[in-house]
PDB file of C-alpha atoms in Angstrom:
ATOM      1  CA  MET A  30      -6.619  13.521   3.393  1.00 94.00           C
ATOM      2  CA  ASN A  31      -3.038  12.479   3.643  1.00 96.00           C
ATOM      3  CA  VAL A  32      -2.998   9.079   2.535  1.00 97.00           C
ATOM      4  CA  LEU A  33      -0.418   6.411   3.376  1.00 98.00           C
ATOM      5  CA  VAL A  34       0.049   3.184   0.534  1.00 98.00           C
ATOM      6  CA  GLY A  35       1.817   0.229   1.272  1.00 97.00           C
ATOM      7  CA  LEU A  36       3.416  -1.983  -1.615  1.00 96.00           C
ATOM      8  CA  GLY A  37       4.003  -5.292  -1.596  1.00 93.00           C
ATOM      9  CA  GLY A  38       5.101  -6.798  -4.844  1.00 91.00           C
ATOM     10  CA  SER A  39       2.066  -8.815  -6.012  1.00 90.00           C
ATOM     11  CA  ASP A  40      -0.795  -8.001  -8.729  1.00 89.00           C
ATOM     12  CA  GLU A  41      -2.960  -6.724  -5.721  1.00 89.00           C
ATOM     13  CA  SER A  42      -0.618  -3.568  -4.591  1.00 92.00           C
ATOM     14  CA  VAL A  43      -0.832  -3.045  -8.323  1.00 94.00           C
ATOM     15  CA  LYS A  44      -3.995  -2.815  -8.296  1.00 94.00           C
ATOM     16  CA  THR A  45      -4.570  -0.826  -4.854  1.00 95.00           C
ATOM     17  CA  LEU A  46      -2.124   1.696  -5.730  1.00 96.00           C
ATOM     18  CA  ARG A  47      -4.219   2.324  -9.616  1.00 96.00           C
ATOM     19  CA  ARG A  48      -6.964   2.994  -7.709  1.00 96.00           C
ATOM     20  CA  THR A  49      -5.731   5.074  -5.020  1.00 97.00           C
ATOM     21  CA  ILE A  50      -4.077   7.137  -7.798  1.00 97.00           C
ATOM     22  CA  GLU A  51      -7.829   7.255  -8.835  1.00 96.00           C
ATOM     23  CA  ARG A  52      -9.010   8.324  -6.189  1.00 95.00           C
ATOM     24  CA  THR A  53      -6.201  11.067  -5.895  1.00 95.00           C
ATOM     25  CA  GLN A  54      -7.068  12.500  -8.873  1.00 94.00           C
ATOM     26  CA  LYS A  55     -10.598  13.353  -7.927  1.00 95.00           C
ATOM     27  CA  VAL A  56     -10.218  14.544  -4.643  1.00 96.00           C
ATOM     28  CA  GLY A  57      -6.333  15.743  -4.174  1.00 94.00           C
ATOM     29  CA  ASP A  58      -5.615  13.425  -1.933  1.00 94.00           C
ATOM     30  CA  ASP A  59      -1.986  13.736  -0.417  1.00 96.00           C
ATOM     31  CA  LEU A  60      -0.635  10.758  -0.981  1.00 97.00           C
ATOM     32  CA  THR A  61       2.862   8.524   0.279  1.00 98.00           C
ATOM     33  CA  ILE A  62       3.840   4.971  -1.226  1.00 98.00           C
ATOM     34  CA  ALA A  63       5.822   2.956   0.653  1.00 98.00           C
ATOM     35  CA  VAL A  64       7.338   0.067  -1.054  1.00 98.00           C
ATOM     36  CA  LEU A  65       7.860  -2.785   1.386  1.00 96.00           C
ATOM     37  CA  GLU A  66      10.756  -5.450   1.129  1.00 94.00           C
ATOM     38  CA  LYS A  67       9.397  -8.688   0.514  1.00 90.00           C
ATOM     39  CA  PRO A  68      11.564 -11.156  -0.610  1.00 86.00           C
ATOM     40  CA  GLU A  69       9.302 -13.627  -1.812  1.00 89.00           C
ATOM     41  CA  SER A  70       6.669 -11.643  -3.822  1.00 90.00           C
ATOM     42  CA  PRO A  71       6.777 -11.614  -8.140  1.00 92.00           C
ATOM     43  CA  ARG A  72       8.409  -7.926  -8.339  1.00 94.00           C
ATOM     44  CA  SER A  73      11.285  -6.560  -6.050  1.00 94.00           C
ATOM     45  CA  GLN A  74      11.093  -3.811  -3.924  1.00 96.00           C
ATOM     46  CA  ASP A  75      13.240  -1.734  -7.018  1.00 96.00           C
ATOM     47  CA  GLU A  76      10.307  -3.398  -9.886  1.00 96.00           C
ATOM     48  CA  MET A  77       7.495  -1.649  -7.328  1.00 96.00           C
ATOM     49  CA  TYR A  78       9.086   1.194  -7.221  1.00 97.00           C
ATOM     50  CA  ASP A  79       9.895   1.916 -10.556  1.00 97.00           C
ATOM     51  CA  ALA A  80       6.164   1.197 -11.441  1.00 96.00           C
ATOM     52  CA  ALA A  81       4.978   3.313  -8.313  1.00 97.00           C
ATOM     53  CA  ALA A  82       7.050   5.569 -10.156  1.00 98.00           C
ATOM     54  CA  GLU A  83       5.962   4.897 -13.613  1.00 97.00           C
ATOM     55  CA  LEU A  84       2.149   5.265 -13.037  1.00 97.00           C
ATOM     56  CA  LEU A  85       1.808   8.271 -10.851  1.00 97.00           C
ATOM     57  CA  GLU A  86       3.992  10.108 -13.867  1.00 97.00           C
ATOM     58  CA  ASP A  87       1.886   8.246 -16.490  1.00 97.00           C
ATOM     59  CA  ALA A  88      -1.289   9.663 -14.288  1.00 96.00           C
ATOM     60  CA  GLY A  89       0.579  13.476 -13.606  1.00 96.00           C
ATOM     61  CA  VAL A  90       0.048  12.727  -9.883  1.00 96.00           C
ATOM     62  CA  GLU A  91       3.128  14.173  -7.483  1.00 94.00           C
ATOM     63  CA  SER A  92       4.041  11.850  -4.246  1.00 96.00           C
ATOM     64  CA  GLU A  93       6.400  10.740  -1.428  1.00 97.00           C
ATOM     65  CA  ILE A  94       7.861   6.725  -2.736  1.00 98.00           C
ATOM     66  CA  VAL A  95       9.935   5.461   0.028  1.00 98.00           C
ATOM     67  CA  ARG A  96      11.279   2.415   0.318  1.00 98.00           C
ATOM     68  CA  LEU A  97      11.013   0.231   3.548  1.00 97.00           C
ATOM     69  CA  GLU A  98      13.120  -2.763   5.153  1.00 96.00           C
ATOM     70  CA  GLY A  99      12.682  -5.126   7.557  1.00 95.00           C
ATOM     71  CA  ASP A 100       9.577  -6.957   8.566  1.00 96.00           C
ATOM     72  CA  PRO A 101       7.122  -5.126   5.725  1.00 96.00           C
ATOM     73  CA  GLY A 102       3.939  -5.844   8.689  1.00 96.00           C
ATOM     74  CA  SER A 103       6.109  -3.890  11.226  1.00 97.00           C
ATOM     75  CA  SER A 104       7.681  -1.303   8.622  1.00 97.00           C
ATOM     76  CA  LEU A 105       4.612  -0.211   7.403  1.00 97.00           C
ATOM     77  CA  VAL A 106       2.606   0.451  10.635  1.00 97.00           C
ATOM     78  CA  ASP A 107       5.333   2.132  12.645  1.00 97.00           C
ATOM     79  CA  TYR A 108       6.313   4.116   9.082  1.00 97.00           C
ATOM     80  CA  ALA A 109       2.546   5.146   9.477  1.00 97.00           C
ATOM     81  CA  GLU A 110       3.733   6.114  13.797  1.00 95.00           C
ATOM     82  CA  GLN A 111       5.752   8.459  12.388  1.00 95.00           C
ATOM     83  CA  GLY A 112       3.887  10.206  10.000  1.00 92.00           C
ATOM     84  CA  GLU A 113       0.122  12.017  10.338  1.00 91.00           C
ATOM     85  CA  TYR A 114      -2.067  10.091   8.061  1.00 96.00           C
ATOM     86  CA  ASP A 115      -5.661  10.226   7.709  1.00 96.00           C
ATOM     87  CA  GLN A 116      -5.436   6.564   6.167  1.00 97.00           C
ATOM     88  CA  LEU A 117      -3.706   3.651   5.356  1.00 97.00           C
ATOM     89  CA  VAL A 118      -4.117   1.899   2.141  1.00 97.00           C
ATOM     90  CA  ILE A 119      -2.886  -2.168   1.882  1.00 96.00           C
ATOM     91  CA  GLY A 120      -4.057  -4.932  -0.693  1.00 90.00           C
ATOM     92  CA  GLY A 121      -5.358  -8.444   0.300  1.00 83.00           C
ATOM     93  CA  GLY A 122      -7.327 -10.586   1.627  1.00 77.00           C
ATOM     94  CA  THR A 123      -8.920 -13.666  -0.511  1.00 79.00           C
ATOM     95  CA  LEU A 124     -12.040 -15.398  -0.245  1.00 78.00           C
ATOM     96  CA  SER A 125     -12.017 -18.835   0.813  1.00 79.00           C
ATOM     97  CA  PRO A 126     -14.436 -20.967  -0.810  1.00 84.00           C
ATOM     98  CA  MET A 127     -17.213 -20.910   1.334  1.00 85.00           C
ATOM     99  CA  GLY A 128     -16.818 -16.782   0.378  1.00 81.00           C
ATOM    100  CA  LYS A 129     -15.352 -15.455   3.579  1.00 86.00           C
ATOM    101  CA  ILE A 130     -12.345 -12.893   3.119  1.00 83.00           C
ATOM    102  CA  GLN A 131      -9.401 -14.959   4.195  1.00 84.00           C
ATOM    103  CA  LEU A 132      -6.254 -12.442   5.310  1.00 88.00           C
ATOM    104  CA  GLY A 133      -2.752 -12.906   5.202  1.00 87.00           C
ATOM    105  CA  PRO A 134      -0.241 -12.178   8.181  1.00 90.00           C
ATOM    106  CA  ILE A 135       0.741  -9.407   7.095  1.00 91.00           C
ATOM    107  CA  THR A 136      -2.485  -7.933   6.686  1.00 92.00           C
ATOM    108  CA  GLU A 137      -3.817  -8.871   9.880  1.00 94.00           C
ATOM    109  CA  PHE A 138      -0.239  -7.365  11.393  1.00 96.00           C
ATOM    110  CA  VAL A 139      -1.424  -4.181   9.940  1.00 96.00           C
ATOM    111  CA  LEU A 140      -5.379  -4.287  10.338  1.00 94.00           C
ATOM    112  CA  LEU A 141      -4.188  -5.234  13.759  1.00 96.00           C
ATOM    113  CA  ASN A 142      -1.251  -2.324  14.997  1.00 97.00           C
ATOM    114  CA  ALA A 143      -1.684   0.592  12.589  1.00 96.00           C
ATOM    115  CA  PRO A 144      -2.711   3.492  14.411  1.00 94.00           C
ATOM    116  CA  THR A 145      -5.011   4.689  12.135  1.00 95.00           C
ATOM    117  CA  THR A 146      -7.836   4.004   9.705  1.00 96.00           C
ATOM    118  CA  VAL A 147      -7.168   1.378   7.393  1.00 96.00           C
ATOM    119  CA  LYS A 148      -9.101   0.490   4.184  1.00 95.00           C
ATOM    120  CA  LEU A 149      -8.478  -2.725   2.732  1.00 93.00           C
ATOM    121  CA  VAL A 150      -8.847  -3.344  -1.349  1.00 91.00           C
ATOM    122  CA  ARG A 151      -9.656  -5.999  -2.826  1.00 82.00           C
TER     123      ARG A 151
END
């Protein structure tokens, strides 16, 4: 399977990448990592790029890592449209006090507009 992972600068993104790398090791997916530009995130785009490269190296997984500029949701959806991906993986979603999932605006945009199956890792 050809998988695209979208990474912001959050802890959720790191967890999402770790889980996706584990799956890649087990089943041999082709993996592409798109590091999004999110100035409000705890980690910069450069920090996330370096973290992704380190996690891949530690796991012995080869993957292309790209940097996407501009609006995070739009740039990820646009990039997914240009490639032939079977699945787009993103992290996101928090639980409300009532136990319902709440999606942020970027996650919601990607879920509604992506040209392929989206896997949401919580």
